[in-house]
Amino acid sequence: MKKLTVVLTILATLALVQCGPGPASPTAEPTEAPVVEEEEPPTEEPTEEPEPTEVPEQVLRIAFDASDLSTLDPHFAAATQDRAIVDMVFNGLIRYKPGDISQFEPDLAQAIPEPTMEDGQQVWVFALREGVMCHPWNGNEGYELTSEDVVYSLEKAANPDRSAYAGEYTGMTFEAPDDYTVRVVLDEPLSPALLLPKVTDYAGGFVVCKQAVEDLGDEAIKTHPVGTGPFRFDSYTPMENVTLAGNEQYFRGAPNLGRVEAHYIPDISSRELGVREGEIDLAEGLREQPWIEKMEGAEGVTVDVFGPGETVVLHMNQTVEPLDDVNVRQAIAHALAREDFLAFFGEDTADPLYSPVPVEFLAGGLTMEEVEEAGVLYPTDREGAQALLDEAGAESFSLTSNTSERASYRRTYEAIQDQLKQVGITLNLEVVDHSTMHSLIREDANPLIVYIAWRPNADVFLTRFYHSDSIVVTGENPDTNFSHYDQIDGLIEQARQETDPDAQAELWKDAQMQILEDAAAYPLFILKFVFGRAEYVDFGYDLQSTLALYPQITENTQVTR
Amino acid sequence: MWVTFKRNRTALVGVVLAVVVILLAILAPWISPHDPLKQNVYHRLKGPEPGHPLGVDDFGRDVLSRVLWGARTSLVVGSASVLVGLMVGTLLGIVAGFKGGRLEYVIMRAVDVLLSFPTLIMGLMVMAILGSGMTKLILAIGIVMSPRFARVAHGPTLSIREKEFVMAARATGADDLWILRHHILPNILGELLVMASLWMATAIRIEANLSFIGLGVSPPTPTWGNMIRDGVKWLTNAPYLSTFPGLAILITVMAFNMVGDGLRDVADPKLQV
Amino acid sequence: MLRAGEKAMIAYILRRMLVSVPILLVVLTLVFLLVRIAPGDPAVAALGDYASQEAVERMRQRMGLNKPLWMQYVDFLGQLARGDLGRSLINDVPVSQQIRRVLPYTLELTGSGIFVGLLFGIPLGIVTALRRNTLLDYAGRIFGLAGLSVPAFYLGILLMLLFAVELDLFPVVGGGELSDLRDNLHHLFLPALSLGLIMTAYITRMARSAMLEVLNADYMRTARAKGLQERVVLIRHGLRTALIPVVSVVGVYSIVLIGSSVMTEVVFSRPGVGKLMVGAMKQRDYTTLQSIMVIYASFVVIINLITDIAYGLIDPRIRYE
């Protein structure tokens, strides 16, 4: 029976190859931080008596809508999956109260300072907590965080070569008079509402550990972050997951969770099934009404819809023909129907947006009445749009944009595609991976850009999207000014320096009126965050709103299976 | 020959099904109850109901219309790519067989190598390079299938090359091109047609696969593959969004396979493709 | 002293192996060319039409496109010879490391697919051939056709719907831990089943037609005429001959299976070379893509080699070619 022998040999060969040397377990990867830790699983509560039997480790498994991470350097992280991990690994001088972005709390600092004036400069003095430990990494046991690290971190955040958020820190210097004091010195005074967000647990405010960054290098920290937060980086398996281990030395106490796994699962049905089948505990959901209703009806799971949400704005690149003609841009604004977007995404998740700065949450936003009065509401008017286009000599033309495959982007683009078709504009879509889209648009690849984002205040919104310094690729501090708009630099800077909050808000409103008149961008709607969750996950705080784009996981979060 | 074919019941069923699908595709613009691209965000995700026999998708578009128009795309891509493959492949095969020598060796070795490659992976790779879009899709699938046609064209060309009537033709001053057109092509046409029908089925399947991954035709054009992809996210509450296009693919591909099988049984039962 | 047959066998194996080398080289060259000679600039393809000149230049530098083509080719071959598959353009992790991590998952998936296919396909094919033109035969043929026609991802989705969603029996995400056998198999079941069903369809068809040919062959009639029992006839003469073409096409079908396994990995979010490739494609990660193509190419060449050798073992006439 020679053939049988042959068949069996082939199968055996295949089997042998599979059972071969198994470096398959992700914990063997060189990107992992070999850990200097005790044998026992971490105790659940700091005050708990050590039990005679081993307490099973609490593990939280999160699934993100992404194929892979982009970067875990907090001063570059922009996408949801990256911001989430960075949020768990790092702290800021102060932080937003977990679950409620309307309040600040001290984080690495002991208290939130009041600014003083010294020689015409505004000075903020932060007193640091003592005994905050940086996570161990690659053969280094970790060390105490001091003001040297904070200053290093802020300087890195202010450096356009080392941070995407550098534009926020112009005109600031940072000093460390002693180990536990940090002085932030501003050339121009800023109100607390504008300054404090720059040093919170968000974007440039995250504090990195100097020695780790210098030891590993800027490239390596993209996949191996070292911070002071409740969870420390454990391992990264490309295109699969990042695992974080509980940091027992966390200054607020060892976390309940022993481990957090962040999985990259770009397929919504896999994520959904994962939560329903108990393989995943928390998953990024679909920000649409039918999905919310579906999950709420399912057994053992529930849905968290929380704010503040993200603004969905259509930016139009004025350097691309025929978008260089304001009539064409206004026509596009008229062609788009806000009501349709709201109907599509659903009332639980979407609210209308009339100005780049959302009026519900932030000072300086414009209401519908204000916008209507000023004639920049751009109500849906397809005939009017067509007329404008004909007048501009652009009766029909086509453009190509790259869209992320993420549902919130893709469906917005598809809806826009459909609506523009009705006025003779053909929008071709290339669906790409989410991180790819983010890189492409920052390289100026799209003529029409849908951007979904939240920023802490009007100044940040306006500066990063509409100040000429932030123009993509060519700006001084290239950021997210996709429209190449440069008409309100003066207004933005004036508002920033204005100390009277009402006057400041007025200036912001003027700036946005200008944006709308020039149709540099067309605000569509605000989309809240939607996460599906197993009922046994308890965040440890009341989740109303968060800037971290995901339900923050803190030391108090627990999984009570 | 045709008698044998007619007796083969499976092949007949296949022909009937294939013809039905083709007719539906051609007539789609007239028989579709709705515009397949028309969105209606106020009426989404409903199952089969009056006015929408197959339901509505998550943009409020009629599923039946999209399935019908999807047939057009699938068939157009399927036939166009087979045509491309046929032309490119036959050209290569004939040139190789006719000219012989070094050229033949190089071409046929390359063909051998390409033949042994999984079509889907080659298709994926080519699409990754070219980008998405219908024309590129047709080109990609066509290129991927051409080695097979080259192989089929090569053999007979070799044998005919040496036949007496060819030598006679040469003696009377006929040039290569003439010989190719009048002697070689007619003789291999039969086998090529058999291949073409079999590979239609594969081309349609490859298109579905590529669209499912997101490398196929761009939105909002409906293809069965991307309808399944979009439908998967509603699998638990609206499974019909994926099931109907999936069935459509299954039936169509089966039909073409049945026809191909029948043709092959008639032409050469031992032909392994 | 080796017998003539054995000598010929060894010579045959060596010959096939030698021939594989230039074939592999040709394939690698094609992969290399494909990435670079495609219409347009690969750097622009990676970055998009509206990308700035500087960004494109930076990308070209990273991809090594500024060097003359022959130099890039030499670099490419040199790297491969050293086993260096380059680093991902996206996260800078060495590609060989990523592949090594996911390869076991892919191998066990394709392996089980082939195994299931053989396990069910051969008996099914034989039985339908024996019971030709009965209901069982028709059912078997429809099944064979359906398996041939159904796209692998659709079958995967259907199975997912049935087993995981409705019956809640199997997980739907991931590949499980390799070290934990039970977990591993639990995650392997549905994907392997979907590939296995397709493979079964292919093999059933093949086995059936091979068996039919054998049943009608002259020597079988002779054996029957001699009065030998049907069963004996079947086993001694028929089965062996029938299995020859089946074994020879296992190699071919395995290659088809590799394509289908890509789709299955995507549908089940299962780690594997296929899913890695699709991810690299979406992120325009050309280095990873190129290296994965090299892996597939090598795999294909190896499978062809094994098939050739197997065929040589079975059919002695081949050895002397």
PDB file of C-alpha atoms in Angstrom, chain B residues 17-238:
ATOM      1  CA  LEU B  17     -29.674  28.236 -14.709  1.00  0.00           C
ATOM      2  CA  ALA B  18     -26.860  30.074 -16.427  1.00  0.00           C
ATOM      3  CA  VAL B  19     -29.172  31.436 -19.066  1.00  0.00           C
ATOM      4  CA  VAL B  20     -31.618  32.590 -16.397  1.00  0.00           C
ATOM      5  CA  VAL B  21     -28.862  34.378 -14.525  1.00  0.00           C
ATOM      6  CA  ILE B  22     -27.545  35.998 -17.665  1.00  0.00           C
ATOM      7  CA  LEU B  23     -31.002  37.138 -18.672  1.00  0.00           C
ATOM      8  CA  LEU B  24     -31.687  38.563 -15.234  1.00  0.00           C
ATOM      9  CA  ALA B  25     -28.410  40.423 -15.359  1.00  0.00           C
ATOM     10  CA  ILE B  26     -29.044  41.860 -18.793  1.00  0.00           C
ATOM     11  CA  LEU B  27     -32.590  42.840 -17.912  1.00  0.00           C
ATOM     12  CA  ALA B  28     -31.674  44.201 -14.473  1.00  0.00           C
ATOM     13  CA  PRO B  29     -32.118  47.869 -15.365  1.00  0.00           C
ATOM     14  CA  TRP B  30     -35.675  47.146 -16.459  1.00  0.00           C
ATOM     15  CA  ILE B  31     -36.824  44.553 -13.999  1.00  0.00           C
ATOM     16  CA  SER B  32     -35.303  45.967 -10.834  1.00  0.00           C
ATOM     17  CA  PRO B  33     -38.093  47.334  -8.683  1.00  0.00           C
ATOM     18  CA  HIS B  34     -35.858  50.118  -7.352  1.00  0.00           C
ATOM     19  CA  ASP B  35     -32.651  52.024  -8.017  1.00  0.00           C
ATOM     20  CA  PRO B  36     -29.970  49.911  -6.367  1.00  0.00           C
ATOM     21  CA  LEU B  37     -28.081  52.981  -5.211  1.00  0.00           C
ATOM     22  CA  LYS B  38     -30.991  54.942  -3.845  1.00  0.00           C
ATOM     23  CA  GLN B  39     -30.533  55.351  -0.124  1.00  0.00           C
ATOM     24  CA  ASN B  40     -33.395  55.799   2.257  1.00  0.00           C
ATOM     25  CA  VAL B  41     -32.066  56.301   5.727  1.00  0.00           C
ATOM     26  CA  TYR B  42     -35.544  56.516   7.174  1.00  0.00           C
ATOM     27  CA  HIS B  43     -36.360  52.932   6.284  1.00  0.00           C
ATOM     28  CA  ARG B  44     -33.469  50.618   6.916  1.00  0.00           C
ATOM     29  CA  LEU B  45     -32.756  47.021   7.834  1.00  0.00           C
ATOM     30  CA  LYS B  46     -36.095  45.513   7.173  1.00  0.00           C
ATOM     31  CA  GLY B  47     -36.679  41.932   6.144  1.00  0.00           C
ATOM     32  CA  PRO B  48     -38.643  40.776   3.103  1.00  0.00           C
ATOM     33  CA  GLU B  49     -41.831  42.821   2.858  1.00  0.00           C
ATOM     34  CA  PRO B  50     -44.237  44.038   0.214  1.00  0.00           C
ATOM     35  CA  GLY B  51     -42.356  46.307  -2.118  1.00  0.00           C
ATOM     36  CA  HIS B  52     -39.057  44.793  -1.075  1.00  0.00           C
ATOM     37  CA  PRO B  53     -39.196  41.050  -1.650  1.00  0.00           C
ATOM     38  CA  LEU B  54     -35.699  40.529  -0.343  1.00  0.00           C
ATOM     39  CA  GLY B  55     -35.650  43.282   2.227  1.00  0.00           C
ATOM     40  CA  VAL B  56     -33.776  46.534   2.635  1.00  0.00           C
ATOM     41  CA  ASP B  57     -30.165  46.970   3.616  1.00  0.00           C
ATOM     42  CA  ASP B  58     -28.694  49.301   6.183  1.00  0.00           C
ATOM     43  CA  PHE B  59     -28.667  52.271   3.826  1.00  0.00           C
ATOM     44  CA  GLY B  60     -32.279  51.631   2.954  1.00  0.00           C
ATOM     45  CA  ARG B  61     -31.443  50.228  -0.454  1.00  0.00           C
ATOM     46  CA  ASP B  62     -33.541  47.474  -1.953  1.00  0.00           C
ATOM     47  CA  VAL B  63     -31.771  44.129  -1.697  1.00  0.00           C
ATOM     48  CA  LEU B  64     -33.462  42.530  -4.697  1.00  0.00           C
ATOM     49  CA  SER B  65     -32.413  45.358  -6.990  1.00  0.00           C
ATOM     50  CA  ARG B  66     -28.905  45.179  -5.672  1.00  0.00           C
ATOM     51  CA  VAL B  67     -28.744  41.445  -6.186  1.00  0.00           C
ATOM     52  CA  LEU B  68     -29.917  41.872  -9.767  1.00  0.00           C
ATOM     53  CA  TRP B  69     -27.444  44.638 -10.484  1.00  0.00           C
ATOM     54  CA  GLY B  70     -24.838  42.653  -8.663  1.00  0.00           C
ATOM     55  CA  ALA B  71     -25.385  39.959 -11.244  1.00  0.00           C
ATOM     56  CA  ARG B  72     -24.408  42.431 -13.921  1.00  0.00           C
ATOM     57  CA  THR B  73     -21.192  43.334 -12.198  1.00  0.00           C
ATOM     58  CA  SER B  74     -20.294  39.759 -11.443  1.00  0.00           C
ATOM     59  CA  LEU B  75     -21.020  38.604 -14.968  1.00  0.00           C
ATOM     60  CA  VAL B  76     -19.305  41.534 -16.598  1.00  0.00           C
ATOM     61  CA  VAL B  77     -16.226  41.085 -14.470  1.00  0.00           C
ATOM     62  CA  GLY B  78     -16.393  37.334 -14.975  1.00  0.00           C
ATOM     63  CA  SER B  79     -16.681  37.381 -18.738  1.00  0.00           C
ATOM     64  CA  ALA B  80     -14.385  40.320 -19.341  1.00  0.00           C
ATOM     65  CA  SER B  81     -11.626  38.839 -17.255  1.00  0.00           C
ATOM     66  CA  VAL B  82     -11.994  35.463 -18.936  1.00  0.00           C
ATOM     67  CA  LEU B  83     -11.765  37.241 -22.256  1.00  0.00           C
ATOM     68  CA  VAL B  84      -8.630  39.057 -21.167  1.00  0.00           C
ATOM     69  CA  GLY B  85      -7.138  35.835 -19.907  1.00  0.00           C
ATOM     70  CA  LEU B  86      -8.096  34.055 -23.086  1.00  0.00           C
ATOM     71  CA  MET B  87      -6.533  36.638 -25.345  1.00  0.00           C
ATOM     72  CA  VAL B  88      -3.359  37.132 -23.388  1.00  0.00           C
ATOM     73  CA  GLY B  89      -2.936  33.472 -22.633  1.00  0.00           C
ATOM     74  CA  THR B  90      -3.679  32.239 -26.120  1.00  0.00           C
ATOM     75  CA  LEU B  91      -1.292  34.755 -27.595  1.00  0.00           C
ATOM     76  CA  LEU B  92       1.482  33.636 -25.307  1.00  0.00           C
ATOM     77  CA  GLY B  93       0.756  29.970 -25.859  1.00  0.00           C
ATOM     78  CA  ILE B  94       0.600  30.207 -29.606  1.00  0.00           C
ATOM     79  CA  VAL B  95       3.714  32.324 -29.877  1.00  0.00           C
ATOM     80  CA  ALA B  96       5.568  29.918 -27.648  1.00  0.00           C
ATOM     81  CA  GLY B  97       4.377  26.878 -29.551  1.00  0.00           C
ATOM     82  CA  PHE B  98       4.980  28.355 -32.932  1.00  0.00           C
ATOM     83  CA  LYS B  99       8.330  30.007 -32.500  1.00  0.00           C
ATOM     84  CA  GLY B 100       9.821  27.367 -30.350  1.00  0.00           C
ATOM     85  CA  GLY B 101      13.354  27.527 -29.121  1.00  0.00           C
ATOM     86  CA  ARG B 102      14.488  29.775 -26.315  1.00  0.00           C
ATOM     87  CA  LEU B 103      11.333  31.877 -26.348  1.00  0.00           C
ATOM     88  CA  GLU B 104       9.144  28.868 -25.945  1.00  0.00           C
ATOM     89  CA  TYR B 105      11.241  27.556 -23.103  1.00  0.00           C
ATOM     90  CA  VAL B 106      11.134  30.786 -21.160  1.00  0.00           C
ATOM     91  CA  ILE B 107       7.459  31.414 -21.701  1.00  0.00           C
ATOM     92  CA  MET B 108       6.351  27.901 -20.853  1.00  0.00           C
ATOM     93  CA  ARG B 109       8.538  27.673 -17.775  1.00  0.00           C
ATOM     94  CA  ALA B 110       7.050  30.913 -16.506  1.00  0.00           C
ATOM     95  CA  VAL B 111       3.601  29.585 -17.303  1.00  0.00           C
ATOM     96  CA  ASP B 112       4.324  26.391 -15.375  1.00  0.00           C
ATOM     97  CA  VAL B 113       5.401  28.375 -12.393  1.00  0.00           C
ATOM     98  CA  LEU B 114       2.445  30.724 -12.475  1.00  0.00           C
ATOM     99  CA  LEU B 115       0.088  27.825 -12.963  1.00  0.00           C
ATOM    100  CA  SER B 116       1.102  26.311  -9.708  1.00  0.00           C
ATOM    101  CA  PHE B 117       0.220  29.451  -7.801  1.00  0.00           C
ATOM    102  CA  PRO B 118      -3.062  29.791  -5.937  1.00  0.00           C
ATOM    103  CA  THR B 119      -5.206  32.031  -8.127  1.00  0.00           C
ATOM    104  CA  LEU B 120      -6.755  33.845  -5.238  1.00  0.00           C
ATOM    105  CA  ILE B 121      -3.446  34.865  -3.753  1.00  0.00           C
ATOM    106  CA  MET B 122      -2.145  36.028  -7.074  1.00  0.00           C
ATOM    107  CA  GLY B 123      -5.329  37.980  -7.560  1.00  0.00           C
ATOM    108  CA  LEU B 124      -4.971  39.548  -4.134  1.00  0.00           C
ATOM    109  CA  MET B 125      -1.396  40.489  -4.791  1.00  0.00           C
ATOM    110  CA  VAL B 126      -2.106  42.031  -8.170  1.00  0.00           C
ATOM    111  CA  MET B 127      -5.028  43.996  -6.805  1.00  0.00           C
ATOM    112  CA  ALA B 128      -2.952  45.205  -3.898  1.00  0.00           C
ATOM    113  CA  ILE B 129      -0.516  46.665  -6.370  1.00  0.00           C
ATOM    114  CA  LEU B 130      -3.052  48.063  -8.787  1.00  0.00           C
ATOM    115  CA  GLY B 131      -5.585  49.371  -6.299  1.00  0.00           C
ATOM    116  CA  SER B 132      -9.320  48.844  -6.412  1.00  0.00           C
ATOM    117  CA  GLY B 133     -11.789  49.521  -9.188  1.00  0.00           C
ATOM    118  CA  MET B 134     -13.609  47.530 -11.832  1.00  0.00           C
ATOM    119  CA  THR B 135     -11.138  47.846 -14.710  1.00  0.00           C
ATOM    120  CA  LYS B 136      -8.213  46.945 -12.520  1.00  0.00           C
ATOM    121  CA  LEU B 137     -10.184  44.025 -11.147  1.00  0.00           C
ATOM    122  CA  ILE B 138     -10.855  42.675 -14.621  1.00  0.00           C
ATOM    123  CA  LEU B 139      -7.242  43.132 -15.557  1.00  0.00           C
ATOM    124  CA  ALA B 140      -6.035  41.434 -12.397  1.00  0.00           C
ATOM    125  CA  ILE B 141      -8.248  38.373 -12.700  1.00  0.00           C
ATOM    126  CA  GLY B 142      -7.531  38.145 -16.418  1.00  0.00           C
ATOM    127  CA  ILE B 143      -3.789  38.195 -15.881  1.00  0.00           C
ATOM    128  CA  VAL B 144      -4.099  35.609 -13.176  1.00  0.00           C
ATOM    129  CA  MET B 145      -5.986  33.233 -15.480  1.00  0.00           C
ATOM    130  CA  SER B 146      -3.906  33.684 -18.601  1.00  0.00           C
ATOM    131  CA  PRO B 147      -1.325  30.969 -17.797  1.00  0.00           C
ATOM    132  CA  ARG B 148      -4.039  28.352 -18.031  1.00  0.00           C
ATOM    133  CA  PHE B 149      -5.106  29.467 -21.442  1.00  0.00           C
ATOM    134  CA  ALA B 150      -1.472  29.622 -22.483  1.00  0.00           C
ATOM    135  CA  ARG B 151      -1.044  26.004 -21.509  1.00  0.00           C
ATOM    136  CA  VAL B 152      -4.141  24.958 -23.428  1.00  0.00           C
ATOM    137  CA  ALA B 153      -3.093  26.868 -26.533  1.00  0.00           C
ATOM    138  CA  HIS B 154       0.470  25.660 -26.450  1.00  0.00           C
ATOM    139  CA  GLY B 155       0.033  21.911 -26.872  1.00  0.00           C
ATOM    140  CA  PRO B 156      -2.096  21.811 -29.994  1.00  0.00           C
ATOM    141  CA  THR B 157      -0.006  24.543 -31.557  1.00  0.00           C
ATOM    142  CA  LEU B 158       3.020  22.325 -31.210  1.00  0.00           C
ATOM    143  CA  SER B 159       1.401  19.390 -32.920  1.00  0.00           C
ATOM    144  CA  ILE B 160      -0.211  21.358 -35.691  1.00  0.00           C
ATOM    145  CA  ARG B 161       3.017  23.128 -36.422  1.00  0.00           C
ATOM    146  CA  GLU B 162       4.460  19.950 -37.790  1.00  0.00           C
ATOM    147  CA  LYS B 163       1.467  18.837 -39.800  1.00  0.00           C
ATOM    148  CA  GLU B 164       1.711  18.407 -43.506  1.00  0.00           C
ATOM    149  CA  PHE B 165      -0.872  20.946 -44.525  1.00  0.00           C
ATOM    150  CA  VAL B 166       1.055  23.568 -42.675  1.00  0.00           C
ATOM    151  CA  MET B 167       4.221  22.723 -44.497  1.00  0.00           C
ATOM    152  CA  ALA B 168       2.307  22.749 -47.696  1.00  0.00           C
ATOM    153  CA  ALA B 169       0.953  26.170 -46.896  1.00  0.00           C
ATOM    154  CA  ARG B 170       4.440  27.420 -46.209  1.00  0.00           C
ATOM    155  CA  ALA B 171       5.635  26.030 -49.473  1.00  0.00           C
ATOM    156  CA  THR B 172       3.065  28.111 -51.257  1.00  0.00           C
ATOM    157  CA  GLY B 173       4.372  31.218 -49.535  1.00  0.00           C
ATOM    158  CA  ALA B 174       1.935  31.709 -46.667  1.00  0.00           C
ATOM    159  CA  ASP B 175       3.417  33.677 -43.800  1.00  0.00           C
ATOM    160  CA  ASP B 176       3.247  32.882 -40.094  1.00  0.00           C
ATOM    161  CA  LEU B 177       0.320  35.106 -39.350  1.00  0.00           C
ATOM    162  CA  TRP B 178      -1.799  33.508 -42.027  1.00  0.00           C
ATOM    163  CA  ILE B 179      -1.036  30.047 -40.770  1.00  0.00           C
ATOM    164  CA  LEU B 180      -1.861  31.103 -37.243  1.00  0.00           C
ATOM    165  CA  ARG B 181      -5.192  32.476 -38.266  1.00  0.00           C
ATOM    166  CA  HIS B 182      -6.316  29.811 -40.607  1.00  0.00           C
ATOM    167  CA  HIS B 183      -4.920  26.627 -39.244  1.00  0.00           C
ATOM    168  CA  ILE B 184      -3.938  26.914 -35.655  1.00  0.00           C
ATOM    169  CA  LEU B 185      -6.669  29.035 -34.154  1.00  0.00           C
ATOM    170  CA  PRO B 186      -9.618  27.073 -35.510  1.00  0.00           C
ATOM    171  CA  ASN B 187      -8.191  23.904 -34.098  1.00  0.00           C
ATOM    172  CA  ILE B 188      -7.721  25.084 -30.579  1.00  0.00           C
ATOM    173  CA  LEU B 189     -10.885  27.150 -30.358  1.00  0.00           C
ATOM    174  CA  GLY B 190     -12.911  24.221 -29.096  1.00  0.00           C
ATOM    175  CA  GLU B 191     -10.762  23.512 -26.089  1.00  0.00           C
ATOM    176  CA  LEU B 192     -10.427  27.193 -25.348  1.00  0.00           C
ATOM    177  CA  LEU B 193     -14.182  27.536 -25.168  1.00  0.00           C
ATOM    178  CA  VAL B 194     -14.435  24.675 -22.717  1.00  0.00           C
ATOM    179  CA  MET B 195     -11.826  26.322 -20.551  1.00  0.00           C
ATOM    180  CA  ALA B 196     -13.540  29.674 -20.832  1.00  0.00           C
ATOM    181  CA  SER B 197     -16.831  28.433 -19.470  1.00  0.00           C
ATOM    182  CA  LEU B 198     -15.154  26.630 -16.589  1.00  0.00           C
ATOM    183  CA  TRP B 199     -13.103  29.636 -15.731  1.00  0.00           C
ATOM    184  CA  MET B 200     -16.121  31.928 -15.778  1.00  0.00           C
ATOM    185  CA  ALA B 201     -17.176  30.189 -12.615  1.00  0.00           C
ATOM    186  CA  THR B 202     -13.782  30.768 -11.050  1.00  0.00           C
ATOM    187  CA  ALA B 203     -13.610  34.371 -12.171  1.00  0.00           C
ATOM    188  CA  ILE B 204     -16.936  35.101 -10.523  1.00  0.00           C
ATOM    189  CA  ARG B 205     -15.784  33.439  -7.343  1.00  0.00           C
ATOM    190  CA  ILE B 206     -12.506  35.343  -7.288  1.00  0.00           C
ATOM    191  CA  GLU B 207     -14.389  38.605  -7.730  1.00  0.00           C
ATOM    192  CA  ALA B 208     -16.606  37.737  -4.797  1.00  0.00           C
ATOM    193  CA  ASN B 209     -13.575  36.938  -2.684  1.00  0.00           C
ATOM    194  CA  LEU B 210     -11.772  40.153  -3.574  1.00  0.00           C
ATOM    195  CA  SER B 211     -14.843  42.268  -2.995  1.00  0.00           C
ATOM    196  CA  PHE B 212     -15.406  40.609   0.345  1.00  0.00           C
ATOM    197  CA  ILE B 213     -11.934  41.597   1.489  1.00  0.00           C
ATOM    198  CA  GLY B 214     -12.503  45.094   0.224  1.00  0.00           C
ATOM    199  CA  LEU B 215     -10.131  44.996  -2.702  1.00  0.00           C
ATOM    200  CA  GLY B 216     -12.731  44.743  -5.380  1.00  0.00           C
ATOM    201  CA  VAL B 217     -15.113  47.220  -6.861  1.00  0.00           C
ATOM    202  CA  SER B 218     -15.432  50.403  -4.816  1.00  0.00           C
ATOM    203  CA  PRO B 219     -18.643  51.386  -3.040  1.00  0.00           C
ATOM    204  CA  PRO B 220     -21.455  52.035  -3.738  1.00  0.00           C
ATOM    205  CA  THR B 221     -21.577  49.734  -6.776  1.00  0.00           C
ATOM    206  CA  PRO B 222     -23.268  46.544  -5.671  1.00  0.00           C
ATOM    207  CA  THR B 223     -21.471  43.272  -6.177  1.00  0.00           C
ATOM    208  CA  TRP B 224     -22.430  40.091  -4.461  1.00  0.00           C
ATOM    209  CA  GLY B 225     -19.119  39.992  -2.667  1.00  0.00           C
ATOM    210  CA  ASN B 226     -19.336  43.406  -1.121  1.00  0.00           C
ATOM    211  CA  MET B 227     -22.993  42.938  -0.291  1.00  0.00           C
ATOM    212  CA  ILE B 228     -22.018  39.931   1.790  1.00  0.00           C
ATOM    213  CA  ARG B 229     -19.276  41.912   3.423  1.00  0.00           C
ATOM    214  CA  ASP B 230     -21.583  44.753   4.375  1.00  0.00           C
ATOM    215  CA  GLY B 231     -24.238  42.301   5.427  1.00  0.00           C
ATOM    216  CA  VAL B 232     -22.005  40.368   7.794  1.00  0.00           C
ATOM    217  CA  LYS B 233     -22.144  43.088  10.414  1.00  0.00           C
ATOM    218  CA  TRP B 234     -25.872  42.530  10.694  1.00  0.00           C
ATOM    219  CA  LEU B 235     -25.573  38.765  10.691  1.00  0.00           C
ATOM    220  CA  THR B 236     -27.314  38.318  14.002  1.00  0.00           C
ATOM    221  CA  ASN B 237     -30.361  40.436  13.282  1.00  0.00           C
ATOM    222  CA  ALA B 238     -30.586  40.670   9.496  1.00  0.00           C
TER     223      ALA B 238
END
